[in-house]
Short mmCIF file of C-alpha atoms and ligand atoms in Angstrom, two decimals:
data_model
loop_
_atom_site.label_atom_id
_atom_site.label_comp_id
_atom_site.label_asym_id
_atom_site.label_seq_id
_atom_site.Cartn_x
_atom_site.Cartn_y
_atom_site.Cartn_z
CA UNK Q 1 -10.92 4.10 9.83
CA UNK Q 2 -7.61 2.70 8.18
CA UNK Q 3 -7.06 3.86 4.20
CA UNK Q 4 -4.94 1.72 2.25
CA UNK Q 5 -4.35 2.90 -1.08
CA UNK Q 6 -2.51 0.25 -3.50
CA UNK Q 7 -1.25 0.47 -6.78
CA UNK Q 8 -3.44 -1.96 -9.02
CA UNK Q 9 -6.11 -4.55 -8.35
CA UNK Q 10 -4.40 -7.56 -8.43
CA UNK Q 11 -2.02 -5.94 -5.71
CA UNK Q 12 -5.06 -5.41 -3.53
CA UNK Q 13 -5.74 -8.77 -3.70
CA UNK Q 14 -2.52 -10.12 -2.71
CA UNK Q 15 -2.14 -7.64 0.30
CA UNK Q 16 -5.61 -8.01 1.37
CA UNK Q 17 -5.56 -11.70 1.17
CA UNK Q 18 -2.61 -12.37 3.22
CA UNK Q 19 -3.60 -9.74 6.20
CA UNK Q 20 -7.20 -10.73 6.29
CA UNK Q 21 -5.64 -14.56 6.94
CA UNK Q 22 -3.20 -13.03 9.38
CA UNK Q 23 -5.84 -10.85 11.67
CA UNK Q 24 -8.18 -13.65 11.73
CA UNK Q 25 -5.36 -15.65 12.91
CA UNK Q 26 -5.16 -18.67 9.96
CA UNK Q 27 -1.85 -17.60 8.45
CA UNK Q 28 0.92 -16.76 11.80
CA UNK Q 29 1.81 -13.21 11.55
CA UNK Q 30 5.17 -12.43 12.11
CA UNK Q 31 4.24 -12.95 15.84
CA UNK Q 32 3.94 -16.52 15.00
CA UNK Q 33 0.19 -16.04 16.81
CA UNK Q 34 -2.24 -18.54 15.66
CA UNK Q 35 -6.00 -18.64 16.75
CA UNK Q 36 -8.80 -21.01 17.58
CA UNK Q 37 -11.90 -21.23 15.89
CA UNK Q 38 -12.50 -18.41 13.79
CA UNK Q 39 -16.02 -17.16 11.93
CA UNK Q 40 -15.87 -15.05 8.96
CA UNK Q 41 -18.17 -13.16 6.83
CA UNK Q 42 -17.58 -13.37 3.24
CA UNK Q 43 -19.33 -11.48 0.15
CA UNK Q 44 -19.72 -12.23 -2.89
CA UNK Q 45 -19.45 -10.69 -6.85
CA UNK Q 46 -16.10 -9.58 -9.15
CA UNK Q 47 -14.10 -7.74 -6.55
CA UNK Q 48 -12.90 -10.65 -4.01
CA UNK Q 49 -12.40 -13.21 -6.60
CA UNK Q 50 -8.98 -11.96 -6.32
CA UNK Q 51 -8.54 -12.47 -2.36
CA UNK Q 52 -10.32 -15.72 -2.32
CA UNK Q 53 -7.31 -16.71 -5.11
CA UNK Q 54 -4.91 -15.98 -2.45
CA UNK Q 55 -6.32 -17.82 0.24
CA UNK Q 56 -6.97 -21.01 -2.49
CA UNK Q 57 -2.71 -20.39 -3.09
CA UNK Q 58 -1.90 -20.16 0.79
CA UNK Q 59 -3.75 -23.39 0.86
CA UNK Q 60 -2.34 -25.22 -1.75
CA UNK Q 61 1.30 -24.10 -0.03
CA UNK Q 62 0.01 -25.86 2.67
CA UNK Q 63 0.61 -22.51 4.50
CA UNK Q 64 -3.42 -22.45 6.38
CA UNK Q 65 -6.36 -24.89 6.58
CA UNK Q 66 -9.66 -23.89 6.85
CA UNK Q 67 -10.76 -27.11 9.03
CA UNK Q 68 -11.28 -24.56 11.95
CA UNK Q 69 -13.03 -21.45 10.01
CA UNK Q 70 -16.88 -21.24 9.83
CA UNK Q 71 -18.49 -18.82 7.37
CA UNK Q 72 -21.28 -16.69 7.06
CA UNK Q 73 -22.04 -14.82 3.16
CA UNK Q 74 -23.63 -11.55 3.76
CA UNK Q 75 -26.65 -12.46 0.73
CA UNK Q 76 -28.28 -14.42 -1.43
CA UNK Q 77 -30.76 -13.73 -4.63
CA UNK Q 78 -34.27 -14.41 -3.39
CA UNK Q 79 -35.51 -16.81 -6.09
CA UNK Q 80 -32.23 -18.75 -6.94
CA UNK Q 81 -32.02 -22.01 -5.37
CA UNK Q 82 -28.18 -22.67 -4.46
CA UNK Q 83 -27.81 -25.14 -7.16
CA UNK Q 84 -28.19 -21.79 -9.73
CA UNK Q 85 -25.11 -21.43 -11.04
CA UNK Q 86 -26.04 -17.60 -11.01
CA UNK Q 87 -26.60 -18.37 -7.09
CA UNK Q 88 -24.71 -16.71 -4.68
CA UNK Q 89 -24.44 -20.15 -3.00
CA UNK Q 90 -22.60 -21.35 -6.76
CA UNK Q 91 -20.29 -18.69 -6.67
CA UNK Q 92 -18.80 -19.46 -3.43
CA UNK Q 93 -18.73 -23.44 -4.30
CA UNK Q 94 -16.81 -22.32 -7.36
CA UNK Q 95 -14.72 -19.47 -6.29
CA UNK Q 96 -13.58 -21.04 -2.71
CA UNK Q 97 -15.45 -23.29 -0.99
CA UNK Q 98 -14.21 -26.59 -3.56
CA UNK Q 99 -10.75 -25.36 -3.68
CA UNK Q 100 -10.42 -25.22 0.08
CA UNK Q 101 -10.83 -27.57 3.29
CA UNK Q 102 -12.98 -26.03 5.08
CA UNK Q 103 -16.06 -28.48 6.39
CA UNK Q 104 -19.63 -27.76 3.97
CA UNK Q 105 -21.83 -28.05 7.08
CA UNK Q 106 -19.36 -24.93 8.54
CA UNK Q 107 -20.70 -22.88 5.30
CA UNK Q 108 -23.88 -20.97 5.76
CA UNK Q 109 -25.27 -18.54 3.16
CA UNK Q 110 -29.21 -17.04 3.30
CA UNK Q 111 -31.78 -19.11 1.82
CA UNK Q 112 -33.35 -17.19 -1.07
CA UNK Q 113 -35.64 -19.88 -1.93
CA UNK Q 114 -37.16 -20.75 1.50
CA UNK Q 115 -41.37 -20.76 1.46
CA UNK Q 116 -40.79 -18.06 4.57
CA UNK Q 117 -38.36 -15.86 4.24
CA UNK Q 118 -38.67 -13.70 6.88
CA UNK Q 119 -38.35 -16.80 9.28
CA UNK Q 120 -35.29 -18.09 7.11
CA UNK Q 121 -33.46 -14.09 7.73
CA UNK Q 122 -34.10 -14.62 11.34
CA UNK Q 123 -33.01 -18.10 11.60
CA UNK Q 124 -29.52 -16.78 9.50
CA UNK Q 125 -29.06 -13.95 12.36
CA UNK Q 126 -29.67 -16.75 15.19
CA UNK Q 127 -27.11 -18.88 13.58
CA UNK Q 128 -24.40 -16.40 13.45
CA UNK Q 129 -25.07 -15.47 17.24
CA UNK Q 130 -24.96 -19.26 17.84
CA UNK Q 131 -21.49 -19.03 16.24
CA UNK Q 132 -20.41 -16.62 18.85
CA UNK Q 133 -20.72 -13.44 15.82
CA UNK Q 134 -18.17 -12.74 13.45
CA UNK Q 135 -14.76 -12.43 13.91
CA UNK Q 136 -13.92 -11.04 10.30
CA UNK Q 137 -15.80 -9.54 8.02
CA UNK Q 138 -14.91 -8.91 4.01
CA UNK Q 139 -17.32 -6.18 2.18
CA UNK Q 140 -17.42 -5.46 -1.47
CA UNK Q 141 -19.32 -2.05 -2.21
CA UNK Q 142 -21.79 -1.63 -5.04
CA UNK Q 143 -21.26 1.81 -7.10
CA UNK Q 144 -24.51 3.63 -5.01
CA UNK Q 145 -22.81 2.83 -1.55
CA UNK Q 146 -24.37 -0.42 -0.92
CA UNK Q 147 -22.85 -3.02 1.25
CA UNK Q 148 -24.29 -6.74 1.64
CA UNK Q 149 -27.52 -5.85 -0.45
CA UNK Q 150 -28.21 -2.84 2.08
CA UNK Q 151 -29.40 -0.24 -0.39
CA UNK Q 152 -30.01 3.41 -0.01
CA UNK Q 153 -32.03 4.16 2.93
CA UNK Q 154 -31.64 0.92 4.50
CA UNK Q 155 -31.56 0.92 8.24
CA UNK Q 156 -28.50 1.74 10.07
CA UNK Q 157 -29.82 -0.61 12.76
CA UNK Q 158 -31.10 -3.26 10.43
CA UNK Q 159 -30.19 -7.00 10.53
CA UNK Q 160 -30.69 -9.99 8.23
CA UNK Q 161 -33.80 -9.44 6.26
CA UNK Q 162 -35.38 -9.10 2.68
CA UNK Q 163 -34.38 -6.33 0.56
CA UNK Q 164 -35.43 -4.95 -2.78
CA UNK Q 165 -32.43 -4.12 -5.43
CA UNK Q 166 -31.69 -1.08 -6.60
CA UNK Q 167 -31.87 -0.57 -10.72
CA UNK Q 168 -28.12 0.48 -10.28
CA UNK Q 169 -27.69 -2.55 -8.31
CA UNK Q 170 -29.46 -4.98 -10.85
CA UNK Q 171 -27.91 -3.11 -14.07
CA UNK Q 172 -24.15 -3.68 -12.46
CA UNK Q 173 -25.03 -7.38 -12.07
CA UNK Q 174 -26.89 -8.00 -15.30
CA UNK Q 175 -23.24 -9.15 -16.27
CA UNK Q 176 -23.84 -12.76 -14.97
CA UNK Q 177 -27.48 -13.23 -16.33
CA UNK Q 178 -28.65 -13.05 -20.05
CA UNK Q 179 -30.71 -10.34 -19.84
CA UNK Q 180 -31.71 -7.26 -17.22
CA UNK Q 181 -35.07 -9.09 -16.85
CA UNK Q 182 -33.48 -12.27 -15.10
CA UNK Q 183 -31.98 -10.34 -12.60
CA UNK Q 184 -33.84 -11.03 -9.35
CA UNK Q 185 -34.98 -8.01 -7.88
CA UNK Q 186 -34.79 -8.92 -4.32
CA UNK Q 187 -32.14 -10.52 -2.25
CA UNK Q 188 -31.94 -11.90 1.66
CA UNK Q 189 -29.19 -10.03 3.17
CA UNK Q 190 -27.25 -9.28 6.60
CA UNK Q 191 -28.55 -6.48 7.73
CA UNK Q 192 -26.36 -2.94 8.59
CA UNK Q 193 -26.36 -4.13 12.41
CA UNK Q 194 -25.58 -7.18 11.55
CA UNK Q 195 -22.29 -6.03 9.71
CA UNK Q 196 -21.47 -3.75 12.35
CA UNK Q 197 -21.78 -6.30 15.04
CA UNK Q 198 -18.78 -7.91 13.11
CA UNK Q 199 -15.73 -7.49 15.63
CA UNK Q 200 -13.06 -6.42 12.54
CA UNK Q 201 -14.31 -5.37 8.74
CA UNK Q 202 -12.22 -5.48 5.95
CA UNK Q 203 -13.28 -3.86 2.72
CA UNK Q 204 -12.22 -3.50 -0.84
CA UNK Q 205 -12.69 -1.76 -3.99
CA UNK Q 206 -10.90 -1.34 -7.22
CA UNK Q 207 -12.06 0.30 -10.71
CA UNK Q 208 -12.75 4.33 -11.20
CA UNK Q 209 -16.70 2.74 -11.03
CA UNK Q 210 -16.44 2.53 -7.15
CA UNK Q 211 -14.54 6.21 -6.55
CA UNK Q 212 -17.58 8.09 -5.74
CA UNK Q 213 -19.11 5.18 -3.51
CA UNK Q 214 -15.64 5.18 -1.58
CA UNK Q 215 -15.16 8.77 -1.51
CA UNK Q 216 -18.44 9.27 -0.13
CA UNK Q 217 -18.00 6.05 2.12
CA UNK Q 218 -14.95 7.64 3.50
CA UNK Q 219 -15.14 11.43 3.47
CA UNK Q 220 -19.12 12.15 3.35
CA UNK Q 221 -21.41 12.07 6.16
CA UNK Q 222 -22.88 8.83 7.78
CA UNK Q 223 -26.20 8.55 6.10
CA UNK Q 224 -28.61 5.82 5.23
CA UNK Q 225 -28.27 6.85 1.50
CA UNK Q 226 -25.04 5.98 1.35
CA UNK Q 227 -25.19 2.77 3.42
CA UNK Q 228 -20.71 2.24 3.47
CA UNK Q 229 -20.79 5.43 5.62
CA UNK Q 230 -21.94 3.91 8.69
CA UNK Q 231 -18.73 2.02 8.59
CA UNK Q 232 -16.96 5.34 10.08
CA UNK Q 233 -18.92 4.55 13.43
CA UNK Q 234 -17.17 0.86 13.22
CA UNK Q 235 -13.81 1.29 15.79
CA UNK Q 236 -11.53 -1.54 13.40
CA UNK Q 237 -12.85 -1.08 9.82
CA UNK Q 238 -9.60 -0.96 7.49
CA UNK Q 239 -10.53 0.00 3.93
CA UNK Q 240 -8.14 -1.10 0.41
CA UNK Q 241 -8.56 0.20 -2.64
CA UNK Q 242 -6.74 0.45 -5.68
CA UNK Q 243 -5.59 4.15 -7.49
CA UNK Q 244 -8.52 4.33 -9.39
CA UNK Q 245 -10.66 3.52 -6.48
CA UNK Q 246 -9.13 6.45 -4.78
CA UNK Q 247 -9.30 8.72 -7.66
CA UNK Q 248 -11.95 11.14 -5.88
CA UNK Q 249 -10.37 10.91 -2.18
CA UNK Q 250 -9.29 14.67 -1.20
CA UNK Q 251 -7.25 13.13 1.62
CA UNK Q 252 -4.97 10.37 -0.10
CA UNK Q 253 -1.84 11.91 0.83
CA UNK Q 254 -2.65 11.55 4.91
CA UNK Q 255 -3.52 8.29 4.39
CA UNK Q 256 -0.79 7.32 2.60
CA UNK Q 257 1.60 9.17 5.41
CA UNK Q 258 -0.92 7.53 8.27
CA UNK Q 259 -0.14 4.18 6.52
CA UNK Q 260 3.47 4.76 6.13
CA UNK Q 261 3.54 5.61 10.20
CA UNK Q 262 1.56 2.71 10.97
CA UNK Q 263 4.24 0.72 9.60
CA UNK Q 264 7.01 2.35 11.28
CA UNK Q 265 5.17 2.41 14.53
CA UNK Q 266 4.49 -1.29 13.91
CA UNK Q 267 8.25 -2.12 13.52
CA UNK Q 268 9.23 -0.17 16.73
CA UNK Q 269 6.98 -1.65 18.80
CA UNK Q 270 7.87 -4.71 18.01
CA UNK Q 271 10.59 -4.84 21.25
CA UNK Q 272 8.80 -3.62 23.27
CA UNK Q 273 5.04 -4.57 22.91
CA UNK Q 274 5.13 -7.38 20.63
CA UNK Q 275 3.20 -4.90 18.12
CA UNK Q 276 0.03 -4.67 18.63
CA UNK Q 277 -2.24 -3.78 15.68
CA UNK Q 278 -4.08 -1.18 15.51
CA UNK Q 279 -6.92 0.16 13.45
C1 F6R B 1 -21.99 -9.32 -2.51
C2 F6R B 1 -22.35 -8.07 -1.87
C3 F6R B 1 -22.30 -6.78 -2.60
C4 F6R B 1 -21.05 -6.60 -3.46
C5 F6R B 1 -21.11 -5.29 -4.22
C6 F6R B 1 -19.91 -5.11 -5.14
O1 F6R B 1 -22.09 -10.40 -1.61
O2 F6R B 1 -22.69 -8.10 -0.74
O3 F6R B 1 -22.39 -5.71 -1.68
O4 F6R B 1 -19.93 -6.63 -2.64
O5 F6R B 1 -22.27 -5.24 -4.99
O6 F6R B 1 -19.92 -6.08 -6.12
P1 F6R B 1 -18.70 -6.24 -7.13
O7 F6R B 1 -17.55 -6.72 -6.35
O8 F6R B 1 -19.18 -7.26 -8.13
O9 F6R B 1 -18.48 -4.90 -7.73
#
């Protein structure tokens, strides 16, 4: 697991935006290496609005195009049709998809509205195997260790399927709905397998409200109750957080030193091996 510990928020953003476009190949590294078709998982909520602002600005520099990028969102609110502007499938029209120029038939997010939704979570897990998987996947985390909507005690093993929110989960996200009440309290959601089937996972954090998530992410055991955890078993899972995300990490220092040697190795290597990256 790589630890990346930045200074604010809006530095996370701009860090984790440009390497998430370099690893999945849209944006040439300084290998100049650019890749084919490329499928990414994307979440949802307040913490990538940042990154997706960086990819909309390495767009507009005319820097990337998304004409070759399929995407898959991890969830949707079971009872919100996508024209909700409280819909998952709203947020990504507003926050990327309409800024970008990437192909709407390439965009695929659950169906929280379907008559069977069972048969709509396995139809979502056939499509993203029909993709060929996912290349790249970006995680949020909610403040009990959730990631997608996988909530404590989920299934290691699970994939896409129908979950029931947490009261955490639905008190953190009464923010974009008038009341606690219009929350939905279920959502369709990748499943834990279906995250960790994802060949690289990127994920980010900011605010003192995510430290004990993260630290227990990071440094705890792997357990269903705190779903993050089984991202330790992942073999390229690079995590970035801001200070106060950090705040309850008993390890920063090594992974501030492991992060400072990565980058050294990185630049060494570069003769010789064309630096590879490594997790
Ligand atoms: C959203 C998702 C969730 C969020 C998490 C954090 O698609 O899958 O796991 O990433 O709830 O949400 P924010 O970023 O709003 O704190």
């Amino acid at each position: 697991m790589r630890v990346v510990i930045l200074d604010s928020a809006a530095e996370m953003a701009r860090v984790a935006g440009k390497e998430s476009l370099e690893r999945c190949g849209l944006l040439a590294n300084r290998h100049g290496k650019r890749l084919g078709r490329v499928v990414l998982g994307l979440a949802t909520g307040g913490t990538p609005v940042g990154l997706y602002r960086q990819w909309i600005e390495h767009f507009r520099a005319g820097e990337i195009s998304f004409q070759s990028v399929t995407t898959f969102n991890l969830d949707e609110y079971v009872g919100l049709s996508s024209s909700d502007p409280r819909s998952y499938h709203a947020y990504m029209q507003e926050h990327l998809f309409d800024h970008i120029d990437i192909a709407r038939e390439n965009t695929h997010l659950p169906d929280g509205c379907a008559e069977d939704l069972n048969e709509a979570a396995a139809s979502y897990e056939w499509q993203i195997e029909e993709a060929g998987g996912i290349d790249y996947q970006i995680l949020g985390i909610g403040s009990d260790g959730h990631i997608g909507f996988n909530e404590i005690g989920s299934s290691l093993a699970s994939r896409t399927r129908v979950k029931t929110l947490t009261r955490q989960t639905r008190s953190d996200n009464a923010r974009y709905f008038d009341s606690m009440d219009q929350v939905p309290t279920m959502a369709i959601t990748m499943g834990i397998g279906t995250i960790m089937s994802a060949r690289s996972i990127l994920l980010i954090a900011s605010g003192e409200s995510k430290s004990r998530a993260i630290r227990d992410a990071i440094e705890g055991p792997v357990t269903s109750m705190v779903p993050a955890s089984v991202l330790q078993l992942h073999p390229d899972v690079t995590i970035m957080i801001d200070e106060e995300a950090s705040r309850l990490l008993a390890h920063c220092d090594y992974y501030r030193e492991s992060e400072a040697n990565r980058v050294r190795l990185k630049s060494v290597s570069l003769g010789v091996t064309q630096g590879r990256e490594f997790p």
